[in-house]
Amino acid sequence: MRTHTPEQTYLDKNFSLSDPDLARIGKQLREANLEYMSMSPAEGRILQFLIRGFGIRSVVEVGTLFGFSAICMAKALPPDGRMIAIEKSGDNFPIAMQNVQVSQVNCPIELRFGDGISVLNELAPEGPFDMIFIDANKNGYIDYLNWAERNIRVGGLIVGDNTFLWGALWNQSRVGEVNSETIKLIEEFNQRLADPARYNSILIPTFEGITVAQKLN
Ligand SMILES: C[S@@+](CC[C@H](N)C(=O)[O-])C[C@H]1O[C@@H](n2cnc3c(N)ncnc32)[C@H](O)[C@@H]1O
């Protein structure tokens, strides 16, 4: 069950996405008790806003689950754009594939099965890309950031979800719930992207936190 603060409820009511494909996937996620792992429609709208606002034409996503966020993004990309989505789980991948095949999107979605960093390394010769959306294993965020610093173009975006780490970054009582190595890695991820000499960046205070950084050099 996704946690609903009054702010989120307001956001979901007024700045959500009304779309039959996303509604269908939302239902699948609820039935599988996995809604908490996926972006909300209002968060999907943030990704669409970034894609349209920054003229993004190619996106690589790490961590696709049932395809909700990848399908949101492919609905905002231009017809000649590229949406590449990477998923490691053999349970989630076929469901994402089926959802991608039946959804109405603006540009094709290329689904890749495998471990995030291995697939990213295979993709590197096809870059640079305009944007990376990081939403997979938290312990991999620094590896994904290192890849992004080499393979996202200047002016492009590095976006990471769950960067409040469920409050463990500042709430001592939650520290036991999240491995201390993970806390260190996400702290480093945010600190590196907060550097104004290298990035034009923000951390959007959604319930889970989305770090957004535009590469300056
Ligand atoms: C939070 S969910 C992604 C949600 C999705 N972005 C959405 O909003 O619809 C994280 C996903 O990352 C996948 N994952 C975990 N470790 C991974 C890795 N090393 N490489 C690729 N995918 C991974 C999990 O199987 C899971 O489906």
Short mmCIF file of C-alpha atoms and ligand atoms in Angstrom, two decimals:
data_model
loop_
_atom_site.label_atom_id
_atom_site.label_comp_id
_atom_site.label_asym_id
_atom_site.label_seq_id
_atom_site.Cartn_x
_atom_site.Cartn_y
_atom_site.Cartn_z
CA MET A 1 0.00 0.00 0.00
CA ARG A 2 1.40 3.40 -0.96
CA THR A 3 1.52 5.90 1.91
CA HIS A 4 -0.79 8.85 1.34
CA THR A 5 0.05 12.17 2.99
CA PRO A 6 -2.45 15.03 2.52
CA GLU A 7 0.04 16.63 0.10
CA GLN A 8 0.19 13.47 -1.99
CA THR A 9 -3.57 13.09 -2.00
CA TYR A 10 -3.88 16.68 -3.25
CA LEU A 11 -1.18 16.09 -5.87
CA ASP A 12 -2.77 12.83 -7.04
CA LYS A 13 -6.11 14.61 -7.39
CA ASN A 14 -4.86 17.61 -9.35
CA PHE A 15 -1.56 16.76 -11.05
CA SER A 16 -1.98 13.11 -11.88
CA LEU A 17 -2.12 11.33 -15.24
CA SER A 18 -5.40 10.06 -16.55
CA ASP A 19 -4.53 7.34 -19.02
CA PRO A 20 -6.08 3.89 -19.67
CA ASP A 21 -2.71 2.10 -20.04
CA LEU A 22 -1.39 3.53 -16.78
CA ALA A 23 -4.69 2.74 -15.03
CA ARG A 24 -4.42 -0.89 -16.21
CA ILE A 25 -0.83 -1.25 -14.99
CA GLY A 26 -1.76 0.44 -11.69
CA LYS A 27 -4.43 -2.24 -11.19
CA GLN A 28 -1.92 -5.03 -11.95
CA LEU A 29 0.52 -3.54 -9.44
CA ARG A 30 -2.17 -3.33 -6.74
CA GLU A 31 -3.24 -6.92 -7.39
CA ALA A 32 0.39 -8.06 -7.08
CA ASN A 33 0.86 -5.93 -3.91
CA LEU A 34 3.68 -4.09 -5.69
CA GLU A 35 2.14 -0.64 -6.04
CA TYR A 36 4.56 0.69 -3.41
CA MET A 37 7.50 -0.15 -5.71
CA SER A 38 6.22 1.77 -8.72
CA MET A 39 6.02 5.50 -9.33
CA SER A 40 2.65 7.12 -8.75
CA PRO A 41 0.88 8.76 -11.71
CA ALA A 42 1.79 12.20 -10.28
CA GLU A 43 5.47 11.14 -10.21
CA GLY A 44 5.13 9.83 -13.78
CA ARG A 45 3.92 13.30 -14.69
CA ILE A 46 7.10 14.77 -13.23
CA LEU A 47 9.14 12.56 -15.59
CA GLN A 48 7.00 13.66 -18.54
CA PHE A 49 7.45 17.30 -17.50
CA LEU A 50 11.24 16.88 -17.45
CA ILE A 51 11.28 15.15 -20.85
CA ARG A 52 9.18 17.86 -22.50
CA GLY A 53 10.76 20.78 -20.65
CA PHE A 54 14.38 19.79 -21.35
CA GLY A 55 13.82 18.60 -24.93
CA ILE A 56 14.84 15.04 -24.03
CA ARG A 57 14.90 12.60 -26.98
CA SER A 58 16.54 9.50 -25.51
CA VAL A 59 16.11 7.93 -22.07
CA VAL A 60 17.72 4.93 -20.41
CA GLU A 61 15.84 3.57 -17.39
CA VAL A 62 17.40 1.20 -14.85
CA GLY A 63 14.68 -0.73 -12.98
CA THR A 64 11.44 -1.19 -14.91
CA LEU A 65 9.23 -3.45 -12.76
CA PHE A 66 5.92 -3.74 -14.74
CA GLY A 67 6.79 -0.85 -17.10
CA PHE A 68 4.80 1.97 -15.50
CA SER A 69 7.49 4.67 -15.53
CA ALA A 70 8.96 3.60 -18.90
CA ILE A 71 5.50 3.78 -20.50
CA CYS A 72 4.90 7.22 -18.89
CA MET A 73 8.16 8.46 -20.42
CA ALA A 74 7.52 6.90 -23.86
CA LYS A 75 4.21 8.78 -23.95
CA ALA A 76 6.13 12.09 -23.64
CA LEU A 77 9.10 11.36 -25.93
CA PRO A 78 8.97 12.39 -29.60
CA PRO A 79 8.16 9.72 -32.25
CA ASP A 80 11.83 9.48 -33.30
CA GLY A 81 12.94 9.27 -29.66
CA ARG A 82 14.45 6.27 -27.85
CA MET A 83 13.19 4.72 -24.63
CA ILE A 84 15.43 1.92 -23.35
CA ALA A 85 14.31 0.13 -20.19
CA ILE A 86 16.43 -2.36 -18.22
CA GLU A 87 14.97 -4.98 -15.85
CA LYS A 88 16.81 -7.77 -14.07
CA SER A 89 13.97 -9.79 -12.61
CA GLY A 90 12.74 -12.79 -14.62
CA ASP A 91 9.35 -12.38 -12.88
CA ASN A 92 8.87 -8.71 -13.78
CA PHE A 93 10.40 -8.67 -17.26
CA PRO A 94 7.68 -10.67 -19.10
CA ILE A 95 4.93 -8.57 -17.47
CA ALA A 96 6.72 -5.36 -18.51
CA MET A 97 7.09 -6.78 -22.04
CA GLN A 98 3.40 -7.54 -22.28
CA ASN A 99 2.49 -4.06 -20.98
CA VAL A 100 4.86 -2.40 -23.44
CA GLN A 101 3.34 -4.36 -26.34
CA VAL A 102 -0.26 -3.31 -25.63
CA SER A 103 0.30 0.32 -24.56
CA GLN A 104 -0.21 3.39 -26.72
CA VAL A 105 3.14 5.25 -26.73
CA ASN A 106 4.78 7.96 -28.85
CA CYS A 107 8.08 6.17 -29.42
CA PRO A 108 9.05 2.49 -29.26
CA ILE A 109 10.29 1.05 -25.96
CA GLU A 110 13.36 -1.20 -26.13
CA LEU A 111 13.19 -3.54 -23.13
CA ARG A 112 16.49 -5.13 -22.12
CA PHE A 113 16.69 -8.06 -19.74
CA GLY A 114 19.70 -8.15 -17.41
CA ASP A 115 21.71 -6.50 -14.71
CA GLY A 116 21.68 -2.70 -14.87
CA ILE A 117 25.39 -2.03 -15.05
CA SER A 118 26.11 -4.85 -17.55
CA VAL A 119 23.40 -3.63 -19.92
CA LEU A 120 24.46 0.01 -19.49
CA ASN A 121 28.02 -0.95 -20.44
CA GLU A 122 26.71 -2.72 -23.57
CA LEU A 123 24.72 0.41 -24.46
CA ALA A 124 27.61 2.86 -23.99
CA PRO A 125 28.81 2.75 -27.65
CA GLU A 126 25.29 3.85 -28.73
CA GLY A 127 25.47 6.98 -26.55
CA PRO A 128 25.61 9.69 -25.50
CA PHE A 129 22.02 9.65 -24.21
CA ASP A 130 19.89 12.61 -23.12
CA MET A 131 18.64 11.24 -19.81
CA ILE A 132 19.03 8.36 -17.37
CA PHE A 133 16.29 7.44 -14.90
CA ILE A 134 17.72 5.40 -12.03
CA ASP A 135 15.15 3.38 -10.07
CA ALA A 136 16.76 -0.01 -9.34
CA ASN A 137 18.95 -1.47 -6.54
CA LYS A 138 20.04 1.37 -4.24
CA ASN A 139 23.52 -0.12 -3.82
CA GLY A 140 24.05 0.36 -7.55
CA TYR A 141 23.28 4.11 -7.63
CA ILE A 142 26.95 5.17 -7.57
CA ASP A 143 27.83 2.74 -10.39
CA TYR A 144 24.90 4.12 -12.40
CA LEU A 145 26.02 7.69 -11.65
CA ASN A 146 29.59 6.91 -12.76
CA TRP A 147 28.17 5.51 -16.01
CA ALA A 148 25.91 8.55 -16.43
CA GLU A 149 28.79 10.99 -15.99
CA ARG A 150 30.45 9.37 -19.00
CA ASN A 151 27.41 8.63 -21.16
CA ILE A 152 24.83 11.40 -20.64
CA ARG A 153 25.41 14.42 -22.87
CA VAL A 154 26.19 17.88 -21.48
CA GLY A 155 22.79 19.53 -20.89
CA GLY A 156 21.18 16.11 -20.34
CA LEU A 157 19.56 14.84 -17.14
CA ILE A 158 20.49 12.37 -14.42
CA VAL A 159 17.38 11.48 -12.42
CA GLY A 160 17.30 9.18 -9.38
CA ASP A 161 14.20 8.04 -7.48
CA ASN A 162 13.89 7.24 -3.74
CA THR A 163 16.74 9.58 -2.86
CA PHE A 164 15.32 10.37 0.60
CA LEU A 165 15.96 6.66 1.26
CA TRP A 166 12.70 6.37 3.19
CA GLY A 167 13.92 8.92 5.73
CA ALA A 168 17.03 6.95 6.69
CA LEU A 169 19.30 9.83 5.58
CA TRP A 170 18.18 11.99 8.51
CA ASN A 171 15.97 9.87 10.76
CA GLN A 172 18.14 7.90 13.18
CA SER A 173 15.29 5.58 14.10
CA ARG A 174 15.08 4.38 10.48
CA VAL A 175 18.79 3.75 10.12
CA GLY A 176 18.47 0.15 11.31
CA GLU A 177 15.96 -0.57 8.50
CA VAL A 178 18.43 0.44 5.78
CA ASN A 179 21.92 -0.98 5.48
CA SER A 180 24.57 1.60 6.51
CA GLU A 181 26.47 1.02 3.25
CA THR A 182 23.31 1.97 1.29
CA ILE A 183 22.92 5.15 3.35
CA LYS A 184 26.54 6.07 2.57
CA LEU A 185 26.06 5.43 -1.15
CA ILE A 186 22.84 7.45 -1.48
CA GLU A 187 24.37 10.28 0.58
CA GLU A 188 27.30 10.30 -1.88
CA PHE A 189 24.89 10.14 -4.84
CA ASN A 190 23.00 13.22 -3.63
CA GLN A 191 26.13 15.13 -2.60
CA ARG A 192 27.80 14.61 -5.98
CA LEU A 193 24.70 15.75 -7.84
CA ALA A 194 24.26 18.75 -5.51
CA ASP A 195 27.59 20.24 -6.69
CA PRO A 196 26.68 23.51 -8.51
CA ALA A 197 30.00 23.52 -10.38
CA ARG A 198 28.99 20.34 -12.20
CA TYR A 199 25.19 20.27 -12.11
CA ASN A 200 22.12 22.44 -12.29
CA SER A 201 20.21 20.33 -9.78
CA ILE A 202 17.32 19.94 -7.35
CA LEU A 203 15.88 17.27 -5.09
CA ILE A 204 12.13 17.26 -5.66
CA PRO A 205 10.49 16.61 -2.27
CA THR A 206 8.01 13.96 -3.35
CA PHE A 207 7.27 11.46 -0.57
CA GLU A 208 10.28 9.36 -1.62
CA GLY A 209 12.46 12.12 -3.12
CA ILE A 210 13.56 12.47 -6.76
CA THR A 211 17.02 13.94 -7.42
CA VAL A 212 17.22 15.74 -10.79
CA ALA A 213 20.55 17.00 -12.12
CA GLN A 214 21.35 18.62 -15.45
CA LYS A 215 24.94 18.02 -16.51
CA LEU A 216 26.82 21.29 -16.99
CA ASN A 217 30.17 19.92 -18.17
C1 LIG B 1 11.38 0.42 -7.75
S1 LIG B 1 11.21 -0.83 -8.95
C2 LIG B 1 11.11 0.07 -10.45
C3 LIG B 1 9.80 0.77 -10.63
C4 LIG B 1 9.60 1.38 -12.01
N1 LIG B 1 10.66 2.29 -12.37
C5 LIG B 1 8.29 2.12 -12.06
O1 LIG B 1 8.21 3.22 -11.48
O2 LIG B 1 7.35 1.62 -12.67
C6 LIG B 1 12.83 -1.49 -9.03
C7 LIG B 1 13.05 -2.53 -10.12
O3 LIG B 1 14.46 -2.66 -10.30
C8 LIG B 1 14.74 -4.01 -10.59
N2 LIG B 1 16.16 -4.23 -10.29
C9 LIG B 1 16.74 -4.46 -9.09
N3 LIG B 1 18.07 -4.60 -9.21
C10 LIG B 1 18.35 -4.44 -10.53
C11 LIG B 1 19.54 -4.44 -11.29
N4 LIG B 1 20.72 -4.67 -10.71
N5 LIG B 1 19.46 -4.23 -12.61
C12 LIG B 1 18.26 -3.98 -13.21
N6 LIG B 1 17.09 -3.97 -12.55
C13 LIG B 1 17.13 -4.19 -11.23
C14 LIG B 1 13.79 -4.78 -9.69
O4 LIG B 1 13.60 -6.10 -10.18
C15 LIG B 1 12.53 -3.93 -9.77
O5 LIG B 1 11.68 -4.37 -10.78
#
